[in-house]
PDB file of C-alpha atoms in Angstrom:
ATOM      1  CA  ASN A 237      -9.968   8.049  21.615  1.00 60.00           C
ATOM      2  CA  ALA A 238      -6.671   6.403  20.702  1.00 71.00           C
ATOM      3  CA  GLY A 239      -7.647   2.878  21.803  1.00 90.00           C
ATOM      4  CA  VAL A 240      -4.600   0.781  22.662  1.00 95.00           C
ATOM      5  CA  THR A 241      -1.235   2.494  22.135  1.00 95.00           C
ATOM      6  CA  GLN A 242       2.148   0.800  22.334  1.00 96.00           C
ATOM      7  CA  THR A 243       5.481   2.537  22.860  1.00 96.00           C
ATOM      8  CA  PRO A 244       8.017   2.226  21.286  1.00 96.00           C
ATOM      9  CA  LYS A 245       7.159   0.890  17.821  1.00 94.00           C
ATOM     10  CA  PHE A 246      10.692  -0.363  17.098  1.00 95.00           C
ATOM     11  CA  ARG A 247      13.717  -1.083  19.223  1.00 95.00           C
ATOM     12  CA  VAL A 248      17.073  -2.777  18.819  1.00 96.00           C
ATOM     13  CA  LEU A 249      18.796  -4.034  21.950  1.00 95.00           C
ATOM     14  CA  LYS A 250      22.032  -5.765  22.733  1.00 96.00           C
ATOM     15  CA  THR A 251      22.016  -9.041  24.622  1.00 97.00           C
ATOM     16  CA  GLY A 252      21.838  -8.375  28.337  1.00 96.00           C
ATOM     17  CA  GLN A 253      20.271  -4.937  28.099  1.00 96.00           C
ATOM     18  CA  SER A 254      16.984  -4.181  29.788  1.00 95.00           C
ATOM     19  CA  MET A 255      13.972  -2.292  28.561  1.00 94.00           C
ATOM     20  CA  THR A 256      10.303  -1.657  29.225  1.00 97.00           C
ATOM     21  CA  LEU A 257       7.496  -1.700  26.699  1.00 97.00           C
ATOM     22  CA  LEU A 258       4.529   0.493  27.514  1.00 97.00           C
ATOM     23  CA  CYS A 259       0.914  -0.241  26.679  1.00 97.00           C
ATOM     24  CA  ALA A 260      -1.611   2.509  27.314  1.00 96.00           C
ATOM     25  CA  GLN A 261      -5.351   2.257  26.769  1.00 95.00           C
ATOM     26  CA  ASP A 262      -8.067   4.851  27.035  1.00 93.00           C
ATOM     27  CA  MET A 263     -10.971   2.436  26.624  1.00 91.00           C
ATOM     28  CA  ASN A 264     -11.288   1.670  30.360  1.00 92.00           C
ATOM     29  CA  HIS A 265     -10.515  -1.994  29.687  1.00 93.00           C
ATOM     30  CA  GLU A 266     -10.640  -4.221  32.713  1.00 93.00           C
ATOM     31  CA  TYR A 267      -8.340  -6.882  31.265  1.00 94.00           C
ATOM     32  CA  MET A 268      -5.004  -6.348  29.532  1.00 96.00           C
ATOM     33  CA  TYR A 269      -2.633  -8.781  27.839  1.00 96.00           C
ATOM     34  CA  TRP A 270       0.849  -9.016  26.396  1.00 97.00           C
ATOM     35  CA  TYR A 271       1.525 -11.398  23.502  1.00 96.00           C
ATOM     36  CA  ARG A 272       4.493 -12.223  21.367  1.00 96.00           C
ATOM     37  CA  GLN A 273       4.069 -13.051  17.691  1.00 94.00           C
ATOM     38  CA  ASP A 274       6.565 -15.357  16.017  1.00 92.00           C
ATOM     39  CA  PRO A 275       6.433 -16.966  12.549  1.00 86.00           C
ATOM     40  CA  GLY A 276       4.601 -20.273  12.606  1.00 84.00           C
ATOM     41  CA  MET A 277       3.745 -19.905  16.284  1.00 86.00           C
ATOM     42  CA  GLY A 278       0.782 -17.576  16.172  1.00 89.00           C
ATOM     43  CA  LEU A 279       0.333 -15.302  19.161  1.00 92.00           C
ATOM     44  CA  ARG A 280       1.393 -16.589  22.549  1.00 94.00           C
ATOM     45  CA  LEU A 281       0.305 -15.011  25.788  1.00 94.00           C
ATOM     46  CA  ILE A 282       3.158 -13.768  27.969  1.00 96.00           C
ATOM     47  CA  HIS A 283       1.367 -12.183  30.934  1.00 97.00           C
ATOM     48  CA  TYR A 284      -2.021 -10.718  31.587  1.00 95.00           C
ATOM     49  CA  SER A 285      -3.838  -8.561  34.099  1.00 95.00           C
ATOM     50  CA  VAL A 286      -7.427  -8.683  35.265  1.00 93.00           C
ATOM     51  CA  GLY A 287      -7.344  -5.341  37.018  1.00 92.00           C
ATOM     52  CA  GLU A 288      -5.238  -2.590  38.487  1.00 93.00           C
ATOM     53  CA  GLY A 289      -2.530  -4.003  40.716  1.00 92.00           C
ATOM     54  CA  THR A 290      -2.964  -7.600  39.528  1.00 93.00           C
ATOM     55  CA  THR A 291      -0.895  -9.634  37.081  1.00 95.00           C
ATOM     56  CA  ALA A 292      -0.684 -13.295  36.138  1.00 94.00           C
ATOM     57  CA  LYS A 293       1.491 -15.564  34.015  1.00 94.00           C
ATOM     58  CA  GLY A 294       0.457 -16.658  30.575  1.00 92.00           C
ATOM     59  CA  GLU A 295       1.833 -19.350  28.316  1.00 91.00           C
ATOM     60  CA  VAL A 296       5.408 -18.031  27.897  1.00 95.00           C
ATOM     61  CA  PRO A 297       6.248 -15.812  30.890  1.00 96.00           C
ATOM     62  CA  ASP A 298       9.925 -16.674  31.413  1.00 96.00           C
ATOM     63  CA  GLY A 299      12.297 -13.754  30.964  1.00 95.00           C
ATOM     64  CA  TYR A 300       9.543 -11.141  31.271  1.00 97.00           C
ATOM     65  CA  ASN A 301       7.971  -9.163  34.075  1.00 96.00           C
ATOM     66  CA  VAL A 302       4.893  -6.962  34.056  1.00 97.00           C
ATOM     67  CA  SER A 303       3.233  -4.326  36.169  1.00 97.00           C
ATOM     68  CA  ARG A 304      -0.130  -2.644  36.190  1.00 96.00           C
ATOM     69  CA  LEU A 305       0.052   0.140  38.698  1.00 94.00           C
ATOM     70  CA  LYS A 306      -2.648   2.117  36.895  1.00 94.00           C
ATOM     71  CA  LYS A 307      -5.672   0.667  35.148  1.00 95.00           C
ATOM     72  CA  GLN A 308      -4.813   2.311  31.849  1.00 95.00           C
ATOM     73  CA  ASN A 309      -1.169   1.171  31.663  1.00 96.00           C
ATOM     74  CA  PHE A 310       0.348  -2.291  31.361  1.00 97.00           C
ATOM     75  CA  LEU A 311       4.145  -2.472  31.264  1.00 97.00           C
ATOM     76  CA  LEU A 312       6.218  -5.353  29.947  1.00 97.00           C
ATOM     77  CA  GLY A 313       9.810  -5.547  31.116  1.00 97.00           C
ATOM     78  CA  LEU A 314      12.799  -7.479  29.863  1.00 95.00           C
ATOM     79  CA  GLU A 315      15.429  -7.501  32.605  1.00 91.00           C
ATOM     80  CA  SER A 316      18.205  -9.098  30.572  1.00 95.00           C
ATOM     81  CA  ALA A 317      17.339  -9.359  26.900  1.00 95.00           C
ATOM     82  CA  ALA A 318      18.205 -12.508  24.973  1.00 96.00           C
ATOM     83  CA  PRO A 319      18.203 -13.112  21.189  1.00 96.00           C
ATOM     84  CA  SER A 320      15.304 -15.575  21.683  1.00 95.00           C
ATOM     85  CA  GLN A 321      13.184 -12.605  22.715  1.00 97.00           C
ATOM     86  CA  THR A 322      13.443 -11.074  19.266  1.00 97.00           C
ATOM     87  CA  SER A 323       9.800 -10.856  18.273  1.00 97.00           C
ATOM     88  CA  VAL A 324       6.834  -8.616  17.629  1.00 95.00           C
ATOM     89  CA  TYR A 325       5.028  -7.806  20.850  1.00 97.00           C
ATOM     90  CA  PHE A 326       1.349  -6.989  20.940  1.00 96.00           C
ATOM     91  CA  CYS A 327      -0.667  -5.553  23.771  1.00 97.00           C
ATOM     92  CA  ALA A 328      -4.429  -5.980  23.960  1.00 96.00           C
ATOM     93  CA  GLY A 329      -7.260  -4.953  26.213  1.00 95.00           C
ATOM     94  CA  SER A 330     -10.793  -6.136  26.717  1.00 92.00           C
ATOM     95  CA  PHE A 331     -13.880  -5.950  28.840  1.00 88.00           C
ATOM     96  CA  ARG A 332     -15.231  -9.083  30.453  1.00 82.00           C
ATOM     97  CA  GLY A 333     -16.920 -11.211  27.818  1.00 78.00           C
ATOM     98  CA  GLN A 334     -15.927  -8.921  24.961  1.00 83.00           C
ATOM     99  CA  PRO A 335     -13.349  -9.323  22.150  1.00 85.00           C
ATOM    100  CA  GLN A 336      -9.842  -8.040  22.621  1.00 90.00           C
ATOM    101  CA  HIS A 337      -8.614  -4.786  21.048  1.00 93.00           C
ATOM    102  CA  PHE A 338      -4.983  -4.793  19.963  1.00 95.00           C
ATOM    103  CA  GLY A 339      -2.245  -2.198  19.744  1.00 95.00           C
ATOM    104  CA  ASP A 340      -0.034  -1.670  16.687  1.00 94.00           C
ATOM    105  CA  GLY A 341       2.774  -3.826  18.006  1.00 94.00           C
ATOM    106  CA  THR A 342       6.417  -3.308  18.944  1.00 95.00           C
ATOM    107  CA  ARG A 343       9.158  -4.840  16.796  1.00 95.00           C
ATOM    108  CA  LEU A 344      12.011  -5.802  19.068  1.00 96.00           C
ATOM    109  CA  SER A 345      15.356  -7.074  17.804  1.00 96.00           C
ATOM    110  CA  ILE A 346      18.007  -8.348  20.183  1.00 96.00           C
ATOM    111  CA  LEU A 347      21.509  -8.709  18.848  1.00 95.00           C
TER     112      LEU A 347
ATOM    113  CA  ALA B  70      -6.143 -27.787  27.633  1.00 78.00           C
ATOM    114  CA  GLN B  71      -7.620 -26.098  24.605  1.00 83.00           C
ATOM    115  CA  ARG B  72      -5.906 -26.004  21.241  1.00 90.00           C
ATOM    116  CA  VAL B  73      -6.532 -24.263  17.926  1.00 95.00           C
ATOM    117  CA  THR B  74      -5.111 -25.615  14.700  1.00 95.00           C
ATOM    118  CA  GLN B  75      -4.919 -23.839  11.368  1.00 96.00           C
ATOM    119  CA  PRO B  76      -3.509 -26.489   9.059  1.00 95.00           C
ATOM    120  CA  GLU B  77      -2.510 -24.141   6.232  1.00 95.00           C
ATOM    121  CA  LYS B  78       0.374 -21.732   6.785  1.00 94.00           C
ATOM    122  CA  LEU B  79      -0.036 -20.313   3.288  1.00 96.00           C
ATOM    123  CA  LEU B  80      -3.047 -20.135   0.996  1.00 97.00           C
ATOM    124  CA  SER B  81      -3.058 -18.644  -2.470  1.00 97.00           C
ATOM    125  CA  VAL B  82      -6.082 -18.012  -4.659  1.00 97.00           C
ATOM    126  CA  PHE B  83      -6.916 -15.874  -7.646  1.00 97.00           C
ATOM    127  CA  LYS B  84      -9.195 -12.877  -7.472  1.00 97.00           C
ATOM    128  CA  GLY B  85     -12.827 -13.916  -7.766  1.00 97.00           C
ATOM    129  CA  ALA B  86     -12.210 -17.478  -6.618  1.00 97.00           C
ATOM    130  CA  PRO B  87     -13.788 -18.897  -3.463  1.00 97.00           C
ATOM    131  CA  VAL B  88     -11.595 -19.150  -0.417  1.00 97.00           C
ATOM    132  CA  GLU B  89     -11.817 -21.233   2.739  1.00 97.00           C
ATOM    133  CA  LEU B  90      -9.434 -20.880   5.667  1.00 97.00           C
ATOM    134  CA  LYS B  91      -9.600 -23.868   7.954  1.00 97.00           C
ATOM    135  CA  CYS B  92      -9.708 -23.796  11.731  1.00 97.00           C
ATOM    136  CA  ASN B  93     -10.110 -26.781  14.024  1.00 97.00           C
ATOM    137  CA  TYR B  94     -10.201 -26.670  17.772  1.00 95.00           C
ATOM    138  CA  SER B  95     -10.082 -28.996  20.720  1.00 93.00           C
ATOM    139  CA  TYR B  96     -11.875 -28.026  23.882  1.00 88.00           C
ATOM    140  CA  SER B  97     -14.166 -30.043  26.106  1.00 80.00           C
ATOM    141  CA  GLY B  98     -16.543 -27.211  26.952  1.00 80.00           C
ATOM    142  CA  SER B  99     -18.518 -24.689  24.908  1.00 81.00           C
ATOM    143  CA  PRO B 100     -16.019 -22.300  23.404  1.00 84.00           C
ATOM    144  CA  GLU B 101     -16.428 -18.954  21.783  1.00 89.00           C
ATOM    145  CA  LEU B 102     -14.573 -18.698  18.467  1.00 92.00           C
ATOM    146  CA  PHE B 103     -13.181 -15.657  16.692  1.00 94.00           C
ATOM    147  CA  TRP B 104     -11.402 -14.793  13.482  1.00 96.00           C
ATOM    148  CA  TYR B 105      -8.875 -11.964  13.612  1.00 95.00           C
ATOM    149  CA  VAL B 106      -7.217 -10.423  10.540  1.00 96.00           C
ATOM    150  CA  GLN B 107      -3.853  -8.685  10.349  1.00 94.00           C
ATOM    151  CA  TYR B 108      -3.099  -6.657   7.239  1.00 94.00           C
ATOM    152  CA  SER B 109       0.540  -6.087   6.397  1.00 89.00           C
ATOM    153  CA  ARG B 110       2.383  -4.797   9.476  1.00 81.00           C
ATOM    154  CA  GLN B 111      -0.820  -3.589  11.119  1.00 87.00           C
ATOM    155  CA  ARG B 112      -2.596  -4.460  14.318  1.00 90.00           C
ATOM    156  CA  LEU B 113      -4.876  -7.447  14.640  1.00 93.00           C
ATOM    157  CA  GLN B 114      -8.513  -6.587  14.033  1.00 93.00           C
ATOM    158  CA  LEU B 115     -11.542  -8.615  14.932  1.00 92.00           C
ATOM    159  CA  LEU B 116     -13.145  -9.964  11.762  1.00 93.00           C
ATOM    160  CA  LEU B 117     -15.824 -12.326  13.037  1.00 91.00           C
ATOM    161  CA  ARG B 118     -17.237 -13.622  16.285  1.00 89.00           C
ATOM    162  CA  HIS B 119     -19.268 -16.809  16.031  1.00 85.00           C
ATOM    163  CA  ILE B 120     -22.016 -15.707  18.388  1.00 81.00           C
ATOM    164  CA  SER B 121     -22.668 -12.643  16.216  1.00 80.00           C
ATOM    165  CA  ARG B 122     -23.380 -14.717  13.129  1.00 74.00           C
ATOM    166  CA  GLU B 123     -22.491 -11.720  10.951  1.00 79.00           C
ATOM    167  CA  SER B 124     -20.930 -11.431   7.510  1.00 80.00           C
ATOM    168  CA  ILE B 125     -18.036  -8.991   7.549  1.00 84.00           C
ATOM    169  CA  LYS B 126     -16.326  -7.954   4.303  1.00 90.00           C
ATOM    170  CA  GLY B 127     -18.101 -10.874   2.642  1.00 91.00           C
ATOM    171  CA  PHE B 128     -16.615 -13.430   5.038  1.00 94.00           C
ATOM    172  CA  THR B 129     -18.688 -15.902   7.007  1.00 93.00           C
ATOM    173  CA  ALA B 130     -17.814 -18.612   9.488  1.00 93.00           C
ATOM    174  CA  ASP B 131     -20.020 -21.271  11.032  1.00 87.00           C
ATOM    175  CA  LEU B 132     -19.212 -23.102  14.215  1.00 89.00           C
ATOM    176  CA  ASN B 133     -19.527 -26.853  13.663  1.00 90.00           C
ATOM    177  CA  LYS B 134     -19.422 -28.443  17.089  1.00 87.00           C
ATOM    178  CA  GLY B 135     -19.614 -31.967  15.652  1.00 89.00           C
ATOM    179  CA  GLU B 136     -16.468 -31.462  13.613  1.00 91.00           C
ATOM    180  CA  THR B 137     -14.991 -28.937  16.086  1.00 93.00           C
ATOM    181  CA  SER B 138     -14.347 -26.553  13.238  1.00 94.00           C
ATOM    182  CA  PHE B 139     -14.821 -22.864  12.564  1.00 95.00           C
ATOM    183  CA  HIS B 140     -13.778 -22.421   8.944  1.00 96.00           C
ATOM    184  CA  LEU B 141     -13.727 -18.955   7.375  1.00 96.00           C
ATOM    185  CA  LYS B 142     -15.248 -18.650   3.923  1.00 96.00           C
ATOM    186  CA  LYS B 143     -15.677 -16.072   1.213  1.00 96.00           C
ATOM    187  CA  PRO B 144     -17.292 -16.840  -2.146  1.00 96.00           C
ATOM    188  CA  PHE B 145     -15.302 -14.324  -4.212  1.00 97.00           C
ATOM    189  CA  ALA B 146     -11.867 -13.338  -2.935  1.00 97.00           C
ATOM    190  CA  GLN B 147     -10.533  -9.823  -3.506  1.00 97.00           C
ATOM    191  CA  GLU B 148      -6.924  -8.631  -3.623  1.00 97.00           C
ATOM    192  CA  GLU B 149      -7.500  -6.523  -0.512  1.00 96.00           C
ATOM    193  CA  ASP B 150      -8.270  -9.733   1.407  1.00 97.00           C
ATOM    194  CA  SER B 151      -4.570 -10.610   1.325  1.00 97.00           C
ATOM    195  CA  ALA B 152      -3.549 -10.742   4.978  1.00 97.00           C
ATOM    196  CA  MET B 153      -2.714 -12.983   7.909  1.00 96.00           C
ATOM    197  CA  TYR B 154      -5.764 -14.613   9.461  1.00 97.00           C
ATOM    198  CA  TYR B 155      -5.880 -16.000  12.976  1.00 96.00           C
ATOM    199  CA  CYS B 156      -8.505 -18.236  14.477  1.00 96.00           C
ATOM    200  CA  ALA B 157      -8.858 -17.857  18.239  1.00 94.00           C
ATOM    201  CA  LEU B 158     -10.748 -19.612  21.016  1.00 92.00           C
ATOM    202  CA  LEU B 159     -12.083 -18.232  24.268  1.00 88.00           C
ATOM    203  CA  ARG B 160     -12.889 -20.669  27.045  1.00 80.00           C
ATOM    204  CA  ALA B 161     -16.265 -20.387  28.660  1.00 71.00           C
ATOM    205  CA  GLY B 162     -16.478 -19.311  32.269  1.00 68.00           C
ATOM    206  CA  GLY B 163     -15.350 -16.416  34.420  1.00 63.00           C
ATOM    207  CA  THR B 164     -11.918 -17.853  35.169  1.00 68.00           C
ATOM    208  CA  SER B 165     -10.856 -17.563  31.541  1.00 72.00           C
ATOM    209  CA  TYR B 166     -10.413 -13.796  32.076  1.00 80.00           C
ATOM    210  CA  GLY B 167     -10.838 -13.261  28.367  1.00 81.00           C
ATOM    211  CA  LYS B 168      -7.668 -15.143  27.500  1.00 86.00           C
ATOM    212  CA  LEU B 169      -7.557 -16.230  23.880  1.00 89.00           C
ATOM    213  CA  THR B 170      -5.829 -19.275  22.447  1.00 91.00           C
ATOM    214  CA  PHE B 171      -4.655 -18.529  18.920  1.00 93.00           C
ATOM    215  CA  GLY B 172      -3.965 -20.783  15.994  1.00 94.00           C
ATOM    216  CA  GLN B 173      -0.701 -20.512  14.116  1.00 94.00           C
ATOM    217  CA  GLY B 174      -2.182 -18.241  11.482  1.00 95.00           C
ATOM    218  CA  THR B 175      -2.763 -18.546   7.731  1.00 96.00           C
ATOM    219  CA  ILE B 176      -1.297 -16.102   5.256  1.00 96.00           C
ATOM    220  CA  LEU B 177      -3.819 -15.562   2.468  1.00 98.00           C
ATOM    221  CA  THR B 178      -2.583 -14.172  -0.822  1.00 97.00           C
ATOM    222  CA  VAL B 179      -5.086 -13.200  -3.478  1.00 97.00           C
ATOM    223  CA  HIS B 180      -3.519 -12.858  -6.911  1.00 97.00           C
ATOM    224  CA  PRO B 181      -4.934 -10.508  -9.576  1.00 94.00           C
TER     225      PRO B 181
END
């Protein structure tokens, strides 16, 4: 039982490149979330999903897209990376009414 | 809209001293409050949930609805408590979909 697993753990991109971050969970979580963590800003919600095939915008969705084609996977995409998207990205999952379980994070640097 | 404020970015104490990490919130309904801890370069872990009324690793937190606070306390800090601490709020109701609102975080350093 791995819990919530994020891939990759580190990545360096050039401005304008695209990439996809993968979040996989084996806890059968109904809800899944993507956050970014920046110094002094706490964690801010980018997008979330309340079930397979559904996604919704969070607090800071611009520049990101997500998909949840399978219940266990939640993908975060950057179509054209910008330096302002340099951050640590965390994925989390939860059941209704229960606390969120987090992945280890992905450190993304955009040059 | 709800908001969570952690007024201290940094907090330093010596081993064995009491520690209090402050958390204030604004929300018109009945929220659920959490404390999450993040040890150096690790994932966030749930530390406390106010409805559980537990003491985890010697930490306690009491929800004070009058003062809209949920401060985290420990009577005798240990070096291994050094970490980033986040206070988080969950809105009541089904439409919240479990979304948490986080404070800015407090970095606690416990000196030997």
